[in-house]
mmCIF file of C-alpha atoms and ligand atoms in Angstrom:
data_model
loop_
_atom_site.group_PDB
_atom_site.id
_atom_site.type_symbol
_atom_site.label_atom_id
_atom_site.label_comp_id
_atom_site.label_asym_id
_atom_site.label_seq_id
_atom_site.Cartn_x
_atom_site.Cartn_y
_atom_site.Cartn_z
ATOM 1 C CA MET A 1 76.716 47.762 116.444
ATOM 2 C CA LEU A 2 73.222 49.169 116.795
ATOM 3 C CA PRO A 3 72.203 51.789 114.251
ATOM 4 C CA PRO A 4 71.848 55.331 115.623
ATOM 5 C CA SER A 5 68.332 55.966 116.880
ATOM 6 C CA VAL A 6 66.453 59.120 115.972
ATOM 7 C CA LEU A 7 63.516 60.332 118.031
ATOM 8 C CA ILE A 8 61.183 62.464 115.897
ATOM 9 C CA VAL A 9 58.635 64.611 117.720
ATOM 10 C CA GLU A 10 56.394 65.987 114.975
ATOM 11 C CA ASP A 11 52.608 66.201 114.891
ATOM 12 C CA GLU A 12 52.228 66.537 111.130
ATOM 13 C CA GLN A 13 52.099 62.986 109.861
ATOM 14 C CA ALA A 14 53.095 63.874 106.281
ATOM 15 C CA ILE A 15 56.257 65.633 107.426
ATOM 16 C CA ALA A 16 57.084 62.826 109.823
ATOM 17 C CA ASP A 17 56.526 60.228 107.098
ATOM 18 C CA THR A 18 59.026 61.766 104.657
ATOM 19 C CA LEU A 19 61.614 61.989 107.424
ATOM 20 C CA ILE A 20 60.992 58.464 108.645
ATOM 21 C CA TYR A 21 61.319 57.147 105.108
ATOM 22 C CA ALA A 22 64.583 59.045 104.442
ATOM 23 C CA LEU A 23 66.100 57.981 107.755
ATOM 24 C CA LYS A 24 65.109 54.332 107.469
ATOM 25 C CA THR A 25 66.564 54.238 103.956
ATOM 26 C CA GLU A 26 69.830 55.359 105.540
ATOM 27 C CA ASN A 27 69.599 52.610 108.167
ATOM 28 C CA PHE A 28 68.674 54.769 111.121
ATOM 29 C CA ASP A 29 66.443 53.394 113.805
ATOM 30 C CA VAL A 30 63.453 55.754 113.977
ATOM 31 C CA ILE A 31 60.979 56.421 116.747
ATOM 32 C CA HIS A 32 58.169 58.823 115.951
ATOM 33 C CA VAL A 33 55.760 60.466 118.384
ATOM 34 C CA GLY A 34 53.244 63.263 117.804
ATOM 35 C CA THR A 35 53.215 65.115 121.131
ATOM 36 C CA ALA A 36 55.846 66.722 123.331
ATOM 37 C CA GLN A 37 54.784 64.648 126.338
ATOM 38 C CA GLU A 38 55.265 61.406 124.427
ATOM 39 C CA GLY A 39 58.663 62.696 123.349
ATOM 40 C CA LEU A 40 59.587 63.359 126.960
ATOM 41 C CA ASP A 41 58.225 59.981 128.059
ATOM 42 C CA HIS A 42 60.463 58.327 125.548
ATOM 43 C CA PHE A 43 63.484 59.372 127.624
ATOM 44 C CA GLN A 44 62.281 57.131 130.446
ATOM 45 C CA GLY A 45 63.684 54.234 128.453
ATOM 46 C CA GLU A 46 66.778 54.243 126.318
ATOM 47 C CA GLU A 47 68.007 57.638 125.306
ATOM 48 C CA PRO A 48 67.957 58.167 121.528
ATOM 49 C CA SER A 49 71.167 59.096 119.680
ATOM 50 C CA ILE A 50 69.528 62.348 118.588
ATOM 51 C CA ALA A 51 66.154 64.095 118.988
ATOM 52 C CA VAL A 52 64.458 65.974 116.125
ATOM 53 C CA LEU A 53 61.862 68.370 117.519
ATOM 54 C CA ASP A 54 59.062 70.235 115.798
ATOM 55 C CA ILE A 55 58.230 73.507 117.546
ATOM 56 C CA GLY A 56 54.475 73.800 117.141
ATOM 57 C CA LEU A 57 53.237 70.718 118.979
ATOM 58 C CA PRO A 58 49.713 70.077 120.281
ATOM 59 C CA ASP A 59 50.477 69.980 124.013
ATOM 60 C CA PHE A 60 53.534 72.137 124.716
ATOM 61 C CA THR A 61 56.135 73.667 122.424
ATOM 62 C CA GLY A 62 59.323 72.112 121.134
ATOM 63 C CA PHE A 63 61.189 74.876 123.007
ATOM 64 C CA ASP A 64 59.704 73.750 126.322
ATOM 65 C CA LEU A 65 60.396 70.147 125.428
ATOM 66 C CA CYS A 66 64.027 71.017 124.674
ATOM 67 C CA ARG A 67 64.353 72.779 128.045
ATOM 68 C CA LYS A 68 62.888 69.804 129.880
ATOM 69 C CA ILE A 69 65.157 67.365 128.065
ATOM 70 C CA ARG A 70 68.184 69.535 128.859
ATOM 71 C CA GLU A 71 67.441 69.193 132.581
ATOM 72 C CA PHE A 72 68.710 65.637 132.468
ATOM 73 C CA SER A 73 70.224 64.919 129.060
ATOM 74 C CA ASN A 74 72.812 66.227 126.618
ATOM 75 C CA VAL A 75 71.264 64.338 123.715
ATOM 76 C CA PRO A 76 71.883 66.244 120.457
ATOM 77 C CA ILE A 77 68.783 68.200 119.434
ATOM 78 C CA LEU A 78 67.802 69.375 115.962
ATOM 79 C CA PHE A 79 64.830 71.732 115.627
ATOM 80 C CA LEU A 80 62.396 71.772 112.720
ATOM 81 C CA THR A 81 61.314 75.383 112.415
ATOM 82 C CA ALA A 82 58.492 76.789 110.333
ATOM 83 C CA ARG A 83 58.965 80.541 110.644
ATOM 84 C CA ASP A 84 61.775 83.043 110.894
ATOM 85 C CA SER A 85 60.496 84.143 114.287
ATOM 86 C CA GLU A 86 61.033 80.602 115.520
ATOM 87 C CA ILE A 87 64.625 80.625 114.266
ATOM 88 C CA ASP A 88 65.288 83.814 116.203
ATOM 89 C CA HIS A 89 63.858 82.101 119.216
ATOM 90 C CA VAL A 90 66.044 79.025 118.755
ATOM 91 C CA LEU A 91 69.123 81.214 118.638
ATOM 92 C CA GLY A 92 68.072 83.841 121.134
ATOM 93 C CA LEU A 93 67.077 81.582 123.978
ATOM 94 C CA GLU A 94 70.242 79.530 123.886
ATOM 95 C CA LEU A 95 68.228 76.429 124.491
ATOM 96 C CA GLY A 96 71.161 74.162 123.933
ATOM 97 C CA ALA A 97 69.953 72.926 120.565
ATOM 98 C CA ASP A 98 72.596 71.708 118.167
ATOM 99 C CA ASP A 99 71.101 72.901 114.911
ATOM 100 C CA TYR A 100 67.869 73.638 113.121
ATOM 101 C CA VAL A 101 66.373 73.220 109.663
ATOM 102 C CA THR A 102 63.656 75.377 108.204
ATOM 103 C CA LYS A 103 60.453 73.984 106.742
ATOM 104 C CA PRO A 104 59.929 73.135 103.990
ATOM 105 C CA PHE A 105 63.111 71.083 103.998
ATOM 106 C CA SER A 106 64.414 68.261 101.894
ATOM 107 C CA PRO A 107 64.600 65.054 103.918
ATOM 108 C CA ARG A 108 68.132 64.600 102.573
ATOM 109 C CA THR A 109 69.209 67.858 104.208
ATOM 110 C CA VAL A 110 67.851 66.681 107.532
ATOM 111 C CA VAL A 111 69.627 63.345 107.213
ATOM 112 C CA ALA A 112 72.890 65.146 106.347
ATOM 113 C CA ARG A 113 72.530 67.452 109.367
ATOM 114 C CA ILE A 114 71.791 64.512 111.635
ATOM 115 C CA ARG A 115 74.871 62.709 110.379
ATOM 116 C CA ALA A 116 77.006 65.824 110.887
ATOM 117 C CA ILE A 117 75.749 66.330 114.436
ATOM 118 C CA LEU A 118 76.318 62.686 115.328
ATOM 119 C CA ARG A 119 79.795 62.783 113.770
ATOM 120 C CA ARG A 120 80.913 65.674 115.901
ATOM 121 C CA GLY A 121 79.288 64.153 118.975
ATOM 122 C CA GLY A 122 82.642 62.733 120.039
ATOM 123 C CA ASP A 123 80.878 60.067 121.977
ATOM 124 C CA GLY A 124 82.027 56.958 120.173
ATOM 125 C CA PRO A 125 79.573 54.594 118.572
ATOM 126 C CA PRO A 126 75.960 55.093 119.586
ATOM 127 C CA THR A 127 75.926 51.789 121.417
ATOM 128 C CA THR A 128 78.261 53.249 124.039
ATOM 129 C CA ALA A 129 75.834 56.041 124.702
ATOM 130 C CA LEU A 130 72.898 53.705 124.880
ATOM 131 C CA LEU A 131 74.557 51.341 127.298
ATOM 132 C CA SER A 132 76.090 54.001 129.469
ATOM 133 C CA ASN A 133 74.259 55.867 132.195
ATOM 134 C CA LYS A 134 76.815 58.633 132.124
ATOM 135 C CA PRO A 135 75.722 61.853 130.482
ATOM 136 C CA ARG A 136 76.944 62.377 126.969
ATOM 137 C CA ILE A 137 79.979 64.499 126.330
ATOM 138 C CA ALA A 138 78.793 67.869 125.065
ATOM 139 C CA PRO A 139 78.864 68.074 121.275
ATOM 140 C CA ALA A 140 82.074 69.361 119.737
ATOM 141 C CA PRO A 141 82.140 73.006 118.692
ATOM 142 C CA LEU A 142 80.458 74.037 115.481
ATOM 143 C CA LEU A 143 83.859 74.954 114.119
ATOM 144 C CA HIS A 144 86.885 72.745 113.772
ATOM 145 C CA HIS A 145 90.357 74.000 112.902
ATOM 146 C CA ASP A 146 92.772 71.552 111.291
ATOM 147 C CA GLU A 147 96.164 73.211 111.586
ATOM 148 C CA ASP A 148 97.937 70.642 109.412
ATOM 149 C CA THR A 149 95.777 71.280 106.393
ATOM 150 C CA MET A 150 95.170 74.927 107.369
ATOM 151 C CA SER A 151 91.473 74.428 106.948
ATOM 152 C CA ILE A 152 88.443 75.107 109.093
ATOM 153 C CA SER A 153 85.250 73.136 108.864
ATOM 154 C CA CYS A 154 81.769 74.046 109.981
ATOM 155 C CA ILE A 155 79.509 71.168 111.040
ATOM 156 C CA GLY A 156 81.705 68.753 109.143
ATOM 157 C CA SER A 157 82.029 70.633 105.860
ATOM 158 C CA GLN A 158 85.165 72.483 104.949
ATOM 159 C CA LEU A 159 84.855 76.249 104.573
ATOM 160 C CA ASP A 160 86.055 77.866 101.375
ATOM 161 C CA LEU A 161 88.018 80.774 102.843
ATOM 162 C CA THR A 162 90.508 83.289 101.509
ATOM 163 C CA ALA A 163 93.923 83.330 103.221
ATOM 164 C CA HIS A 164 92.977 86.373 105.316
ATOM 165 C CA GLU A 165 89.584 84.992 106.279
ATOM 166 C CA TYR A 166 91.240 81.748 107.315
ATOM 167 C CA LYS A 167 93.853 83.512 109.430
ATOM 168 C CA LEU A 168 91.281 85.722 111.111
ATOM 169 C CA LEU A 169 89.028 82.830 112.000
ATOM 170 C CA ALA A 170 91.980 80.734 113.165
ATOM 171 C CA ILE A 171 93.126 83.548 115.481
ATOM 172 C CA LEU A 172 89.642 84.017 116.943
ATOM 173 C CA LEU A 173 89.226 80.262 117.352
ATOM 174 C CA SER A 174 92.587 79.926 119.097
ATOM 175 C CA GLN A 175 91.225 81.737 122.152
ATOM 176 C CA PRO A 176 87.437 81.655 122.314
ATOM 177 C CA GLY A 177 86.075 84.408 124.518
ATOM 178 C CA ARG A 178 89.149 86.620 124.208
ATOM 179 C CA VAL A 179 88.488 90.008 122.651
ATOM 180 C CA PHE A 180 90.951 90.894 119.905
ATOM 181 C CA THR A 181 91.305 94.512 118.847
ATOM 182 C CA ARG A 182 91.354 95.300 115.139
ATOM 183 C CA GLU A 183 95.015 96.242 115.488
ATOM 184 C CA GLN A 184 95.873 92.873 117.012
ATOM 185 C CA LEU A 185 94.016 91.054 114.261
ATOM 186 C CA LEU A 186 95.764 93.093 111.587
ATOM 187 C CA GLU A 187 99.143 92.455 113.112
ATOM 188 C CA GLN A 188 98.618 88.730 113.344
ATOM 189 C CA ALA A 189 96.796 88.055 110.078
ATOM 190 C CA TRP A 190 98.361 90.528 107.662
ATOM 191 C CA GLU A 191 101.947 90.348 106.495
ATOM 192 C CA ASP A 192 102.017 94.077 105.949
ATOM 193 C CA PRO A 193 99.582 95.459 108.526
ATOM 194 C CA GLY A 194 100.603 99.042 107.771
ATOM 195 C CA SER A 195 99.003 98.805 104.355
ATOM 196 C CA ALA A 196 95.629 97.721 105.727
ATOM 197 C CA MET A 197 93.058 99.718 107.643
ATOM 198 C CA ASP A 198 90.809 98.863 110.562
ATOM 199 C CA ARG A 199 87.929 98.777 108.134
ATOM 200 C CA THR A 200 89.701 95.952 106.280
ATOM 201 C CA ILE A 201 89.117 93.762 109.310
ATOM 202 C CA ASP A 202 85.443 94.699 109.418
ATOM 203 C CA ALA A 203 85.028 93.817 105.740
ATOM 204 C CA HIS A 204 86.709 90.445 106.196
ATOM 205 C CA ILE A 205 84.683 89.641 109.302
ATOM 206 C CA LYS A 206 81.550 90.457 107.329
ATOM 207 C CA SER A 207 82.429 88.060 104.507
ATOM 208 C CA LEU A 208 83.498 85.435 107.032
ATOM 209 C CA ARG A 209 80.128 85.643 108.773
ATOM 210 C CA ALA A 210 78.359 85.366 105.425
ATOM 211 C CA LYS A 211 80.292 82.216 104.555
ATOM 212 C CA LEU A 212 79.587 80.694 107.958
ATOM 213 C CA ARG A 213 75.922 81.570 107.648
ATOM 214 C CA GLU A 214 75.694 79.423 104.517
ATOM 215 C CA HIS A 215 76.410 76.449 106.756
ATOM 216 C CA SER A 216 74.882 77.482 110.036
ATOM 217 C CA LYS A 217 73.521 80.728 111.427
ATOM 218 C CA THR A 218 74.613 79.566 114.859
ATOM 219 C CA ALA A 219 78.193 79.331 113.600
ATOM 220 C CA ALA A 220 77.998 82.808 112.049
ATOM 221 C CA ASP A 221 76.781 84.212 115.350
ATOM 222 C CA THR A 222 79.811 82.876 117.217
ATOM 223 C CA ILE A 223 81.791 85.841 115.892
ATOM 224 C CA GLN A 224 80.679 88.746 118.003
ATOM 225 C CA THR A 225 81.429 92.435 117.773
ATOM 226 C CA ARG A 226 82.505 94.176 120.975
ATOM 227 C CA ARG A 227 81.660 97.764 120.233
ATOM 228 C CA GLY A 228 84.594 100.080 120.575
ATOM 229 C CA LEU A 229 86.908 97.157 121.299
ATOM 230 C CA GLY A 230 87.088 94.536 118.576
ATOM 231 C CA TYR A 231 85.934 91.000 117.925
ATOM 232 C CA THR A 232 85.590 87.809 119.884
ATOM 233 C CA LEU A 233 84.466 84.308 119.129
ATOM 234 C CA VAL A 234 82.035 82.792 121.591
ATOM 235 C CA LEU A 235 81.405 79.069 121.362
HETATM 236 CA CA1 CA B 1 53.610 71.107 114.166
#
């Protein structure tokens, strides 16, 4: 089986070098280019297993590159961001990126994120993707609920939740997009809903978001407030 291939589009050689070293140590096949156009050109040949994109590139931005790639490919994309404003952009534009890491980062973190993204790719071994002309299956959701073990994981790592936080998240995850009122959430997640107040739900949602944010801001943002109505989870 071929090792997964990682396309790195990063113009700062020192940053690229640490990543290349970390990835090669972990047996990834690495392709590095320094401009967005070269990154795009690379898709003329075999599609990589994952693309790691810097945002500030000499010719056009990583955002534009991501948009162009998304016109024809569902390859997983990880952004390397340098500023908070860029993170907001990554999340706000819904570019179809899978995750991001903030500079300065430890190469190990990037390797772990890459592994997690590839694991939830649900596309079989990378060789299948490389040999197939069919578009990749969209990456699995950020959140995975294992009903047997009553646990929920975020990008491959299990969340450490209280019983109420777990139940709330499980209910929201059971029907993404559906708006649940606070009353409905109380009724379903609390054994004695009469003893709890609407504000109890708000407090638990807040702590749930905080725990999710430790793993991924994107995951935390899936829980959305519908003002005057309740909460919904949007994947
Ligand atoms: Ca740069």
